Amino acid sequence: MSKGALALLISGGTENWAPERWRERFRRGCPGRRVALLPDDRVDPAEVRYAAVWKPPPGRLAAFPHLQAIFNLGAGVDAVLGDPSLPAVPLVRVADDDLTRRMTEYVTLHVLMHHRQQRYLDEAQRQAFWAPKLQWAADAVRVGIMGLGVLGRDAAEVLARIGFRVAGWSRRAKVIPGIECFAGEAGLAPFLARTDILVCLLPLTEETRGILDQRTFSLLARDGVLGGPVIVNAGRGGLQVERDILAALDDGTLAAATLDVFETEPLPMESPLWSHPRVTVTPHNAADTDPDAISTYVARQIARHEGGLPLENVVDRHTGY
Ligand code: NDP
Ligand code: OXD
């Protein structure tokens, strides 16, 4: 009996994410299965059992009448769930140690950058200016992580190990040794009130859209050693209101921001964020995952499904993540 086809609907990214590269990987990783890269390859829609996608055009997945599962090639599924005709089959997202470690590197790098006043030191070097500033210890800084899922929890634990005072905020209450945990709407204000560096690792959902706004910034701690609160957003651009970030930087509500994700990507050339002296911009590469690891993960999920085992990391359509 022939195996059901795997359709690939992948919007290109860097060279390593080129759709043709994904086709090669899946052909190697799924021997004996027809792998069709759409729209280039021809495939009978009735033969398609699985789809592996990255930002697929809305409406395309509804064309497969016998689809059994959709595999999103990243951790965040907001782009897929935005399709109103998305078939009601399990949607699996990526949760992978390689991705988690990369995100923790990013968060640690940027929290340390703000804590160790690295932007000031870079500028001093440019001016050949030898002027060390008072440097406080990590335990003087309160880091607050929005989202204590796969990524947020790992970053929180590493930052706590370095010595920061770390708290996290999630939808449901949690107990994590060494991390002060807050949850739900009622937990948000007290979480923000004790936070000097706010790291956002939330998914983009109806509830979280625009959460990084003027109101949130105004609730952050104002008595910290950094001279003002700092934000680091590596979740999704839709979580932040860029107009409010710029206004908050300019009126002193925020001291600095590191942004990996943006309302519009690529960040338009004319965005004032590019050249703002207190903004660090990175091009949505906080946790570029190894595509070989992802294609192996998808092949393993298909094998589990066909072996009668449950798929892992299935998205809850109700909560949106
Ligand atoms: P998870 O689903 O494992 O964790 C999500 C966390 O957010 C959970 O702790 C969840 O709470 C919390 N959460 C969700 N909604 C709310 C809410 N309304 N209020 C409070 N907390 C909420 O996701 P991951 O950790 O794997 O990934 C997080 C996001 O990171 C992805 O969705 C993606 O957008 C982004 N990402 C960005 C990358 C980049 O390169 N910039 C790379 C990979 C991911 P609870 O635990 O109670 O469910
Ligand atoms: C993402 C990813 O969701 O790269 O951004 O996994």
mmCIF file of C-alpha atoms in Angstrom, residues 141-305:
data_model
loop_
_atom_site.group_PDB
_atom_site.id
_atom_site.type_symbol
_atom_site.label_atom_id
_atom_site.label_comp_id
_atom_site.label_asym_id
_atom_site.label_seq_id
_atom_site.Cartn_x
_atom_site.Cartn_y
_atom_site.Cartn_z
ATOM 1 C CA VAL A 141 18.273 43.153 38.746
ATOM 2 C CA ARG A 142 14.724 41.793 38.613
ATOM 3 C CA VAL A 143 13.972 39.998 35.345
ATOM 4 C CA GLY A 144 10.345 39.172 34.510
ATOM 5 C CA ILE A 145 9.529 36.666 31.778
ATOM 6 C CA MET A 146 6.111 36.793 30.123
ATOM 7 C CA GLY A 147 5.371 33.202 29.081
ATOM 8 C CA LEU A 148 6.647 30.264 31.107
ATOM 9 C CA GLY A 149 6.261 27.636 28.398
ATOM 10 C CA VAL A 150 8.962 25.563 26.741
ATOM 11 C CA LEU A 151 11.085 28.646 25.971
ATOM 12 C CA GLY A 152 10.274 30.945 28.885
ATOM 13 C CA ARG A 153 10.933 28.357 31.553
ATOM 14 C CA ASP A 154 14.363 27.404 30.211
ATOM 15 C CA ALA A 155 15.443 31.047 29.897
ATOM 16 C CA ALA A 156 14.134 31.770 33.417
ATOM 17 C CA GLU A 157 16.119 28.918 34.911
ATOM 18 C CA VAL A 158 19.375 29.913 33.191
ATOM 19 C CA LEU A 159 18.991 33.576 34.223
ATOM 20 C CA ALA A 160 18.287 32.539 37.811
ATOM 21 C CA ARG A 161 21.429 30.393 37.751
ATOM 22 C CA ILE A 162 23.442 33.476 36.713
ATOM 23 C CA GLY A 163 22.085 35.264 39.771
ATOM 24 C CA PHE A 164 19.250 37.485 38.505
ATOM 25 C CA ARG A 165 16.060 37.689 40.546
ATOM 26 C CA VAL A 166 13.668 36.027 38.115
ATOM 27 C CA ALA A 167 9.889 35.912 37.977
ATOM 28 C CA GLY A 168 7.561 34.597 35.284
ATOM 29 C CA TRP A 169 3.973 35.164 34.234
ATOM 30 C CA SER A 170 1.741 32.576 32.588
ATOM 31 C CA ARG A 171 -1.960 31.892 32.039
ATOM 32 C CA ARG A 172 -2.157 29.031 34.533
ATOM 33 C CA ALA A 173 -0.477 29.038 37.956
ATOM 34 C CA LYS A 174 2.906 27.271 38.187
ATOM 35 C CA VAL A 175 5.486 26.288 40.762
ATOM 36 C CA ILE A 176 9.099 26.429 39.504
ATOM 37 C CA PRO A 177 11.912 26.234 42.063
ATOM 38 C CA GLY A 178 13.878 29.504 42.192
ATOM 39 C CA ILE A 179 11.388 31.423 40.043
ATOM 40 C CA GLU A 180 8.640 33.649 41.461
ATOM 41 C CA CYS A 181 5.540 32.663 39.518
ATOM 42 C CA PHE A 182 2.571 34.917 38.727
ATOM 43 C CA ALA A 183 -0.477 33.938 36.693
ATOM 44 C CA GLY A 184 -3.532 35.302 34.939
ATOM 45 C CA GLU A 185 -4.885 38.811 34.718
ATOM 46 C CA ALA A 186 -4.728 39.297 38.480
ATOM 47 C CA GLY A 187 -1.034 38.377 38.523
ATOM 48 C CA LEU A 188 0.018 40.792 35.787
ATOM 49 C CA ALA A 189 0.234 44.079 37.714
ATOM 50 C CA PRO A 190 2.246 42.665 40.670
ATOM 51 C CA PHE A 191 4.522 40.831 38.202
ATOM 52 C CA LEU A 192 5.212 44.052 36.287
ATOM 53 C CA ALA A 193 5.656 46.097 39.469
ATOM 54 C CA ARG A 194 8.679 43.964 40.483
ATOM 55 C CA THR A 195 10.274 43.841 37.011
ATOM 56 C CA ASP A 196 13.280 45.828 35.708
ATOM 57 C CA ILE A 197 13.907 43.816 32.511
ATOM 58 C CA LEU A 198 10.729 42.492 30.898
ATOM 59 C CA VAL A 199 11.328 39.567 28.513
ATOM 60 C CA CYS A 200 8.397 38.569 26.307
ATOM 61 C CA LEU A 201 8.172 34.950 25.147
ATOM 62 C CA LEU A 202 4.402 34.776 24.751
ATOM 63 C CA PRO A 203 2.583 33.310 21.756
ATOM 64 C CA LEU A 204 0.505 35.738 19.690
ATOM 65 C CA THR A 205 -3.172 35.058 20.426
ATOM 66 C CA GLU A 206 -6.366 37.096 20.678
ATOM 67 C CA GLU A 207 -5.592 37.597 24.382
ATOM 68 C CA THR A 208 -1.951 38.628 24.021
ATOM 69 C CA ARG A 209 -2.072 40.847 20.908
ATOM 70 C CA GLY A 210 -0.722 44.323 21.729
ATOM 71 C CA ILE A 211 0.121 43.424 25.334
ATOM 72 C CA LEU A 212 3.422 45.322 25.149
ATOM 73 C CA ASP A 213 1.783 48.738 25.189
ATOM 74 C CA GLN A 214 1.923 51.999 27.086
ATOM 75 C CA ARG A 215 -0.231 50.648 29.927
ATOM 76 C CA THR A 216 2.058 47.650 30.500
ATOM 77 C CA PHE A 217 5.194 49.805 30.348
ATOM 78 C CA SER A 218 3.750 52.258 32.876
ATOM 79 C CA LEU A 219 3.297 49.419 35.398
ATOM 80 C CA LEU A 220 6.961 48.306 35.343
ATOM 81 C CA ALA A 221 9.249 48.981 38.338
ATOM 82 C CA ARG A 222 10.711 52.484 38.423
ATOM 83 C CA ASP A 223 13.119 51.988 41.332
ATOM 84 C CA GLY A 224 15.613 49.602 39.656
ATOM 85 C CA VAL A 225 19.363 49.997 39.212
ATOM 86 C CA LEU A 226 19.146 50.273 35.397
ATOM 87 C CA GLY A 227 17.760 53.794 35.508
ATOM 88 C CA GLY A 228 14.462 52.706 33.938
ATOM 89 C CA PRO A 229 12.739 49.556 32.734
ATOM 90 C CA VAL A 230 13.958 47.635 29.696
ATOM 91 C CA ILE A 231 12.020 45.317 27.378
ATOM 92 C CA VAL A 232 13.202 42.345 25.311
ATOM 93 C CA ASN A 233 10.616 40.951 22.865
ATOM 94 C CA ALA A 234 11.410 37.705 21.045
ATOM 95 C CA GLY A 235 7.813 36.416 20.927
ATOM 96 C CA ARG A 236 5.951 37.966 17.999
ATOM 97 C CA GLY A 237 5.720 41.461 16.552
ATOM 98 C CA GLY A 238 1.944 41.529 17.063
ATOM 99 C CA LEU A 239 2.535 41.468 20.825
ATOM 100 C CA GLN A 240 4.049 44.958 20.719
ATOM 101 C CA VAL A 241 2.663 48.395 19.887
ATOM 102 C CA GLU A 242 5.659 50.032 18.226
ATOM 103 C CA ARG A 243 4.201 53.525 18.472
ATOM 104 C CA ASP A 244 3.945 53.060 22.267
ATOM 105 C CA ILE A 245 7.505 51.684 22.524
ATOM 106 C CA LEU A 246 8.893 54.759 20.763
ATOM 107 C CA ALA A 247 6.799 57.138 22.882
ATOM 108 C CA ALA A 248 7.804 55.303 26.084
ATOM 109 C CA LEU A 249 11.503 55.489 25.168
ATOM 110 C CA ASP A 250 11.206 59.159 24.400
ATOM 111 C CA ASP A 251 9.320 60.130 27.583
ATOM 112 C CA GLY A 252 11.510 57.968 29.871
ATOM 113 C CA THR A 253 8.900 55.296 30.684
ATOM 114 C CA LEU A 254 11.350 52.807 29.114
ATOM 115 C CA ALA A 255 15.143 53.051 29.231
ATOM 116 C CA ALA A 256 15.883 50.643 26.358
ATOM 117 C CA ALA A 257 14.470 47.867 24.168
ATOM 118 C CA THR A 258 15.756 44.797 22.365
ATOM 119 C CA LEU A 259 13.383 43.696 19.608
ATOM 120 C CA ASP A 260 13.698 40.546 17.496
ATOM 121 C CA VAL A 261 10.149 40.659 16.084
ATOM 122 C CA PHE A 262 8.106 43.437 14.517
ATOM 123 C CA GLU A 263 4.569 44.434 13.532
ATOM 124 C CA THR A 264 5.755 44.230 9.899
ATOM 125 C CA GLU A 265 8.609 41.922 8.887
ATOM 126 C CA PRO A 266 11.089 42.601 7.435
ATOM 127 C CA LEU A 267 11.156 45.813 9.490
ATOM 128 C CA PRO A 268 10.535 48.599 6.926
ATOM 129 C CA MET A 269 13.594 50.728 6.135
ATOM 130 C CA GLU A 270 11.768 53.881 7.233
ATOM 131 C CA SER A 271 11.009 52.550 10.746
ATOM 132 C CA PRO A 272 12.512 54.839 13.414
ATOM 133 C CA LEU A 273 13.345 51.704 15.419
ATOM 134 C CA TRP A 274 16.365 51.015 13.159
ATOM 135 C CA SER A 275 18.235 54.107 14.280
ATOM 136 C CA HIS A 276 16.869 54.760 17.754
ATOM 137 C CA PRO A 277 19.902 55.047 20.086
ATOM 138 C CA ARG A 278 18.294 52.899 22.775
ATOM 139 C CA VAL A 279 16.831 50.166 20.563
ATOM 140 C CA THR A 280 18.646 46.984 19.543
ATOM 141 C CA VAL A 281 17.121 45.380 16.441
ATOM 142 C CA THR A 282 17.659 41.756 15.401
ATOM 143 C CA PRO A 283 16.011 40.217 12.301
ATOM 144 C CA HIS A 284 13.699 37.574 13.837
ATOM 145 C CA ASN A 285 16.638 35.251 14.351
ATOM 146 C CA ALA A 286 16.528 34.809 18.121
ATOM 147 C CA ALA A 287 16.073 31.084 17.660
ATOM 148 C CA ASP A 288 16.666 30.069 14.059
ATOM 149 C CA THR A 289 16.171 26.342 14.336
ATOM 150 C CA ASP A 290 18.246 23.709 12.596
ATOM 151 C CA PRO A 291 15.989 22.597 9.682
ATOM 152 C CA ASP A 292 17.501 19.096 9.741
ATOM 153 C CA ALA A 293 16.353 18.749 13.351
ATOM 154 C CA ILE A 294 12.844 19.957 12.393
ATOM 155 C CA SER A 295 12.434 17.618 9.410
ATOM 156 C CA THR A 296 13.616 14.689 11.556
ATOM 157 C CA TYR A 297 11.081 15.753 14.203
ATOM 158 C CA VAL A 298 8.230 15.853 11.646
ATOM 159 C CA ALA A 299 9.193 12.442 10.213
ATOM 160 C CA ARG A 300 9.179 11.058 13.767
ATOM 161 C CA GLN A 301 5.724 12.520 14.437
ATOM 162 C CA ILE A 302 4.339 10.928 11.258
ATOM 163 C CA ALA A 303 5.852 7.580 12.280
ATOM 164 C CA ARG A 304 4.267 7.916 15.745
ATOM 165 C CA HIS A 305 0.883 8.713 14.235
#
